[in-house]
Coordinates of N, CA and C and ligand atoms in Angstrom, one line a residue:
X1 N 106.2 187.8 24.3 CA 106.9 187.9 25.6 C 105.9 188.5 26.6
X2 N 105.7 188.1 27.9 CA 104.9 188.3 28.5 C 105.9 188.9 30.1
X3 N 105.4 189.9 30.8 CA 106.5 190.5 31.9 C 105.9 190.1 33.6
X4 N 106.7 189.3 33.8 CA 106.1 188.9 35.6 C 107.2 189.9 36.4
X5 N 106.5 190.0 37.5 CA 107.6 190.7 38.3 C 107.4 189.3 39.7
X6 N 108.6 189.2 39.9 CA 108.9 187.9 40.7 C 110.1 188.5 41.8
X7 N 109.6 188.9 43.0 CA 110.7 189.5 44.1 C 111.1 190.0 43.8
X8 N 110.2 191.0 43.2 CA 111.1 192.5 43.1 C 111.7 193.0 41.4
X9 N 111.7 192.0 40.7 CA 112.6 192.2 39.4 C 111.6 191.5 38.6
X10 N 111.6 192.6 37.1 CA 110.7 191.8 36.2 C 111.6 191.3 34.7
X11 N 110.8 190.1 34.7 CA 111.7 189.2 34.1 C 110.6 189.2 32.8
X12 N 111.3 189.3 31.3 CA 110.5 188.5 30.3 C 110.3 187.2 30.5
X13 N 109.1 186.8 29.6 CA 109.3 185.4 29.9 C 108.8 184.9 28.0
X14 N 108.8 184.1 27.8 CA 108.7 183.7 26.6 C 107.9 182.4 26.7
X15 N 106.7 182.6 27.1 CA 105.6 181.4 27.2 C 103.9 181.6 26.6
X16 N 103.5 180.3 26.7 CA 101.9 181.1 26.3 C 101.6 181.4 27.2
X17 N 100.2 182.5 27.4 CA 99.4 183.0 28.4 C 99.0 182.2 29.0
X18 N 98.6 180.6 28.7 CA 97.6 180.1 29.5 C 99.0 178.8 30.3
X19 N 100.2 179.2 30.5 CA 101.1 178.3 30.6 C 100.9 178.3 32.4
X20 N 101.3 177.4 33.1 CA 101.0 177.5 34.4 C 101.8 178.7 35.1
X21 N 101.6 179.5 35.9 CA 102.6 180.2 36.7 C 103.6 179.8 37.3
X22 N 103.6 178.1 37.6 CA 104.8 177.2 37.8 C 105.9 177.0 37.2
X23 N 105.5 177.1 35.9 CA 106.5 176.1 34.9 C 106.9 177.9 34.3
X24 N 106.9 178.8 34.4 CA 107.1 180.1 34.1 C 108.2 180.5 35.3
X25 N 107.9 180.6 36.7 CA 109.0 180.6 37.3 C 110.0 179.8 37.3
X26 N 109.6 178.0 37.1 CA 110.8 177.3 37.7 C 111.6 177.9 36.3
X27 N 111.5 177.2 34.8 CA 111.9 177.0 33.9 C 112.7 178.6 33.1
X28 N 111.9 179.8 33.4 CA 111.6 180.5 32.3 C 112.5 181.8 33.8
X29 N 112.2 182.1 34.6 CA 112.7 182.7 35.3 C 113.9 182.1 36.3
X30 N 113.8 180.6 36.1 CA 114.9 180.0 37.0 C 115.1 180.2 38.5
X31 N 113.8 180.3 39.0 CA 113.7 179.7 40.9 C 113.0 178.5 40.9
X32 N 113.6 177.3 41.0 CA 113.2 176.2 41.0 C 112.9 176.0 42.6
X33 N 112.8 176.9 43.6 CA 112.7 176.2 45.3 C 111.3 176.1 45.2
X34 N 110.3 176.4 44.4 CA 109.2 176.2 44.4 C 108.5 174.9 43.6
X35 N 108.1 173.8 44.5 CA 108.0 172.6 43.8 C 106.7 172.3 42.7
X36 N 106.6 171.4 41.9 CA 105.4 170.9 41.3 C 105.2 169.6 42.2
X37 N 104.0 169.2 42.5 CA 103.7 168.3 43.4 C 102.7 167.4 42.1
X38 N 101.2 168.2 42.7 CA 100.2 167.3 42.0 C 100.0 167.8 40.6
X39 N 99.7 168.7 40.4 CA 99.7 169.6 39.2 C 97.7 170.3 39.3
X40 N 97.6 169.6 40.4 CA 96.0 170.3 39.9 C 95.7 170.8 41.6
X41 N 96.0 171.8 42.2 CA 96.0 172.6 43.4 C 95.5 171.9 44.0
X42 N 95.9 170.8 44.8 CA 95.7 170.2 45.8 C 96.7 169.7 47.2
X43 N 97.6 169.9 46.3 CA 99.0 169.6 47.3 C 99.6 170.7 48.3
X44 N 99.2 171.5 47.4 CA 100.0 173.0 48.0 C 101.7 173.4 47.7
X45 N 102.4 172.3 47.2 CA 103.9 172.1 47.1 C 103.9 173.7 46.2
X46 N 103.4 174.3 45.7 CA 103.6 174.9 44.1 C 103.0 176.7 44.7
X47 N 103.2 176.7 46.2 CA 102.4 177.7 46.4 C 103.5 178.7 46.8
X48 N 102.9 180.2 45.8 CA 104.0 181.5 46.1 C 102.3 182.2 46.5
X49 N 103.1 183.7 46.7 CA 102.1 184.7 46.7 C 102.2 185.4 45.7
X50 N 100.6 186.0 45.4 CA 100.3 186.8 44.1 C 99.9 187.8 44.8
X51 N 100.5 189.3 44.3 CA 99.9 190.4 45.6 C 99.8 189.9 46.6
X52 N 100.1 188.9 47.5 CA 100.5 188.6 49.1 C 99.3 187.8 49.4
X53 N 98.6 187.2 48.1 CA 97.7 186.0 48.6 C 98.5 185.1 47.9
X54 N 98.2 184.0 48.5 CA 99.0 182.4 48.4 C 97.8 181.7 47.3
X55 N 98.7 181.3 46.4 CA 97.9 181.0 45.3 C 99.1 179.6 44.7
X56 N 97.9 178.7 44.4 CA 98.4 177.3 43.7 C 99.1 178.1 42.5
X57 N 100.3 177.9 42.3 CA 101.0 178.2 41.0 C 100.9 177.4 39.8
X58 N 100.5 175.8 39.7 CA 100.7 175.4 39.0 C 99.1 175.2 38.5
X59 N 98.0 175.8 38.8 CA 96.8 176.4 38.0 C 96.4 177.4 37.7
X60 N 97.4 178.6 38.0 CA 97.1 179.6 37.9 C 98.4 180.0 36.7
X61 N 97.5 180.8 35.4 CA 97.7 181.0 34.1 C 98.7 182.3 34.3
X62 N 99.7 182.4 33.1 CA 100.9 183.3 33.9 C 99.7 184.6 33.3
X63 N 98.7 184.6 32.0 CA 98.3 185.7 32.1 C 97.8 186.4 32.9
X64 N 97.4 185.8 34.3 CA 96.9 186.3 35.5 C 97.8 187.0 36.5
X65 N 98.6 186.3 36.0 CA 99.8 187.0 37.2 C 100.6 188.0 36.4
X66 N 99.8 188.2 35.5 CA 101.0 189.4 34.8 C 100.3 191.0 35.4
X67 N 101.4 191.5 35.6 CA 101.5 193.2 36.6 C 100.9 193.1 37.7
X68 N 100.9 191.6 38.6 CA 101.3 191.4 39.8 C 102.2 191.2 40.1
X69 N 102.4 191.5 41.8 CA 103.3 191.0 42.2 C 104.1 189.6 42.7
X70 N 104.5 188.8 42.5 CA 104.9 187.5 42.9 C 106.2 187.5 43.6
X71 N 105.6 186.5 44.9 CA 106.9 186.8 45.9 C 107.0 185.0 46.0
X72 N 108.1 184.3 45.9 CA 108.7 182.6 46.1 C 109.4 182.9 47.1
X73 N 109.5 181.5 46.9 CA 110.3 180.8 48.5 C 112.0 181.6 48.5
X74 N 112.4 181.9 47.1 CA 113.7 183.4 47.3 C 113.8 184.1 47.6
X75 N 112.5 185.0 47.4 CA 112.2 186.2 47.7 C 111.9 186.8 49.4
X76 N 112.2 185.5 50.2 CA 111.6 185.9 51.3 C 112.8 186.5 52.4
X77 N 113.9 185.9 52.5 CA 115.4 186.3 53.6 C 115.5 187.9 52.5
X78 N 115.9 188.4 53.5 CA 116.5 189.7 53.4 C 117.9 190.4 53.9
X79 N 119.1 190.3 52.6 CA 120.1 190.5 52.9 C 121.0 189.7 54.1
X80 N 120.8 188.1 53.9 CA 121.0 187.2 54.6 C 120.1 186.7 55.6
X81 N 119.2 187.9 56.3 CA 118.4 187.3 57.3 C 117.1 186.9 56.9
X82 N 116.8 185.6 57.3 CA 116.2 184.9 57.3 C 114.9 185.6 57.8
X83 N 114.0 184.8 57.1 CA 112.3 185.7 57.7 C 112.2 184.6 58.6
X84 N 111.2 185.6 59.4 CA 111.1 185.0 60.9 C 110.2 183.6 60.8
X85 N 109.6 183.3 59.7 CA 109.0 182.1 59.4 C 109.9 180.8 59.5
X86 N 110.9 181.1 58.4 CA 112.1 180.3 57.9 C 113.0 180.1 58.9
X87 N 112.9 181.4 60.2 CA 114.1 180.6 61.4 C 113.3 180.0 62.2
X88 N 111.9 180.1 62.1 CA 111.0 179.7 63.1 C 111.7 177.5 62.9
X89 N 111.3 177.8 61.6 CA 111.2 176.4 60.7 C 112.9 175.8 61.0
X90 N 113.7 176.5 60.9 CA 114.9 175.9 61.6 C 115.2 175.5 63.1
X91 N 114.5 176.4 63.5 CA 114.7 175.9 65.1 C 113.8 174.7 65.6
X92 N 112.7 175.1 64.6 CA 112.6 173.3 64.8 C 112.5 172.2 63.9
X93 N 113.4 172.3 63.1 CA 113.6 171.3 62.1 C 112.5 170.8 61.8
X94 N 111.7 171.7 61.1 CA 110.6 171.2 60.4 C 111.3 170.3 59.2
X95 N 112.1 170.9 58.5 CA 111.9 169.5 56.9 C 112.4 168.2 57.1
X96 N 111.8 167.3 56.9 CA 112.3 166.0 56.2 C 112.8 165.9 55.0
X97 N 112.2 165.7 54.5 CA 112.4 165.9 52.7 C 113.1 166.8 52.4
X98 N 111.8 167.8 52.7 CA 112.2 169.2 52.5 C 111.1 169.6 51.1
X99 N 110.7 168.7 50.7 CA 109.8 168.8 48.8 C 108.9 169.5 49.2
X100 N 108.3 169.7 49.8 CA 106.9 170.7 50.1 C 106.9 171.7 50.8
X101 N 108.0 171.7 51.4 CA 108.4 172.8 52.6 C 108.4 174.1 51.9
X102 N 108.7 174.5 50.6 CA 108.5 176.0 50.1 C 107.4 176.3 50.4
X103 N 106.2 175.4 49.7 CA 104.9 176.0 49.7 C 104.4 176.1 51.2
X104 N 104.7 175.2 52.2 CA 104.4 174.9 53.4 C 104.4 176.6 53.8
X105 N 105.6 177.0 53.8 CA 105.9 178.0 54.7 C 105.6 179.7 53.8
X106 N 105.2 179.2 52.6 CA 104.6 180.5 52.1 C 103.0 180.6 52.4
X107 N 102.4 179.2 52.5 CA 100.9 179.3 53.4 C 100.7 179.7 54.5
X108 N 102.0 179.6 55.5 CA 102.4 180.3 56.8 C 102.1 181.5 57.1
X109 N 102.6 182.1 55.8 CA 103.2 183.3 56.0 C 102.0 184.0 56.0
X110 N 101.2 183.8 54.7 CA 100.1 184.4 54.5 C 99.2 184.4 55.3
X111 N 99.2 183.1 56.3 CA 98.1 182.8 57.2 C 98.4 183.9 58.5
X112 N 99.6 183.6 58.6 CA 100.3 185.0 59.9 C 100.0 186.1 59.4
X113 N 99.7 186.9 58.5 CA 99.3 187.7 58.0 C 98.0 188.3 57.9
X114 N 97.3 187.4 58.1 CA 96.0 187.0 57.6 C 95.1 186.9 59.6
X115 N 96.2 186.3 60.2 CA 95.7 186.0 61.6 C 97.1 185.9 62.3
X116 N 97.7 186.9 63.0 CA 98.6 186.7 63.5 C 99.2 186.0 64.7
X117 N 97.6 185.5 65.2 CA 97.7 184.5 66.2 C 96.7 183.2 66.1
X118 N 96.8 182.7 65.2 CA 96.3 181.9 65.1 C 95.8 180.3 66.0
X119 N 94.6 180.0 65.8 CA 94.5 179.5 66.9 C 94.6 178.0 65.9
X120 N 94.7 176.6 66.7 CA 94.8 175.8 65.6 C 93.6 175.2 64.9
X121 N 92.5 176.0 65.0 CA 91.3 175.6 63.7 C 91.8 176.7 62.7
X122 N 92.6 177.8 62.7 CA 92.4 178.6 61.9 C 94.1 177.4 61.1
X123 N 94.7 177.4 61.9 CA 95.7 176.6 61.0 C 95.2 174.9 60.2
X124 N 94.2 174.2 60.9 CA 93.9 173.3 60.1 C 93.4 173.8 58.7
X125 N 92.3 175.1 59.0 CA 91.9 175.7 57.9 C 92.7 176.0 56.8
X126 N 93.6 176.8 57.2 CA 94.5 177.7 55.9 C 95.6 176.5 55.4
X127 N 96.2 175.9 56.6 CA 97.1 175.4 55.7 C 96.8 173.8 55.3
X128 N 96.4 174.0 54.6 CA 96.2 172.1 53.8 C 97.0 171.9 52.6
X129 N 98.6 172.0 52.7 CA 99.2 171.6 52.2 C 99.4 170.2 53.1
X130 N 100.0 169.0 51.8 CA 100.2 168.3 52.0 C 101.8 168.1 52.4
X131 N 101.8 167.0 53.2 CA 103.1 166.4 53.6 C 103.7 165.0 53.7
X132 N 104.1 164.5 52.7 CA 104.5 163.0 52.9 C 105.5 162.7 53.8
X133 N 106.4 163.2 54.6 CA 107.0 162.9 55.9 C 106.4 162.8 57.2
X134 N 105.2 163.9 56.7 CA 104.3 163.6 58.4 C 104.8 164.4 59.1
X135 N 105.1 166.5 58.9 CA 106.2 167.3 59.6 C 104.9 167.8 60.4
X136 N 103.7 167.7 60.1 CA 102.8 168.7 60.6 C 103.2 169.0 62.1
X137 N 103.4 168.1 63.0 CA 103.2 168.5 64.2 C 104.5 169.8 64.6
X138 N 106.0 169.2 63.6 CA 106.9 170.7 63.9 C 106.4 171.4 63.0
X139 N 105.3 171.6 62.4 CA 104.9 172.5 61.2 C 104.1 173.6 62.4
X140 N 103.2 173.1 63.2 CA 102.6 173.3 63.9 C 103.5 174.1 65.2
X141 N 104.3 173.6 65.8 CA 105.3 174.4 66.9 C 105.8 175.6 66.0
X142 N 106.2 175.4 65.0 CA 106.6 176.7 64.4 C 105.8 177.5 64.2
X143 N 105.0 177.5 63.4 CA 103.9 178.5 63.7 C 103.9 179.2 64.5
X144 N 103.5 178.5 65.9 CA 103.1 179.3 66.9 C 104.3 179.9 67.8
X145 N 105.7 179.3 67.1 CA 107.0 180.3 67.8 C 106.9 181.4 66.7
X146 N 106.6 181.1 65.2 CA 106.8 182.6 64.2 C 105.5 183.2 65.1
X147 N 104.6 183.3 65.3 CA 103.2 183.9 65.5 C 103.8 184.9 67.1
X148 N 104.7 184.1 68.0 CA 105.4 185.2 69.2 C 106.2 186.4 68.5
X149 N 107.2 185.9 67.3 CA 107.8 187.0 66.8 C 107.8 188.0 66.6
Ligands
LIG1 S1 101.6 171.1 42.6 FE1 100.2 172.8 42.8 S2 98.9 172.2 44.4 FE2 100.1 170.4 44.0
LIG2 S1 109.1 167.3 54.3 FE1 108.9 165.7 52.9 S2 107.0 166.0 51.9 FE2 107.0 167.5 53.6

């Protein structure tokens, strides 16, 4: 048994060490809002934070993430309200799909964090998740309404 702490709460998990950090939360901890896309960190779909850096989950081994902290796309509304990322993303209807949008908006987060006013080379840079509907351009207005917040 191996112990992640995932939003706050630590969960056993009953996997090997070298099992992805993906297939540990969706399966083993049970928050599936965080997707598998490509499986080899390129997509971005699979991205949570480890200690408050955004990290591909589905290459990164749960032994690494153990007695860190890990925060998913559940972990982020607080007592109903929505993080300012997530209403940014509603007001303007960023999802289509919706399949990549977890990870999308946990690269957000960290990038607002990271640069809280980001200019858009610093967003080409940070966020290279991918999107098969083509949301980038409301991906992009949101941003920069969470970044006024
Ligand atoms: S599923 Fe992890 S980067 Fe694509
Ligand atoms: S909203 Fe469909 S893949 Fe991004």
């Amino acid at each position: 048994m191996l112990e992640l702490k995932v939003n706050g709460r630590s969960h056993q998990v009953d996997v090997e060490p070298d099992t992805p950090l993906l297939w540990a939360i969706r399966e083993n901890v049970g928050l599936t809002g965080t997707k598998y896309g490509c499986g080899i960190a390129q997509c971005g779909a699979c991205t949570v934070h480890v200690d408050g850096q955004p990290m591909r989950s589905c290459t990164l081994q749960v032994r690494d993430a153990v007695g860190k902290q890990i925060t998913t796309i559940e972990g982020l509304a607080s007592g109903g309200t929505l993080h300012p990322v997530q209403k940014a993303w509603v007001d303007h209807d960023v999802p289509q799909c919706g399949y990549c949008q977890s990870g999308m908006i946990m690269a957000v987060i960290a990038l607002l964090k990271e640069k809280p006013k980001p200019t858009d080379a610093d967003i080409n840079e940070a966020i290279t998740n991918i999107c098969r509907c083509g949301t980038f351009q409301q991906v992009r207005a949101a941003i920069q309404e969470a970044a006024k917040a």
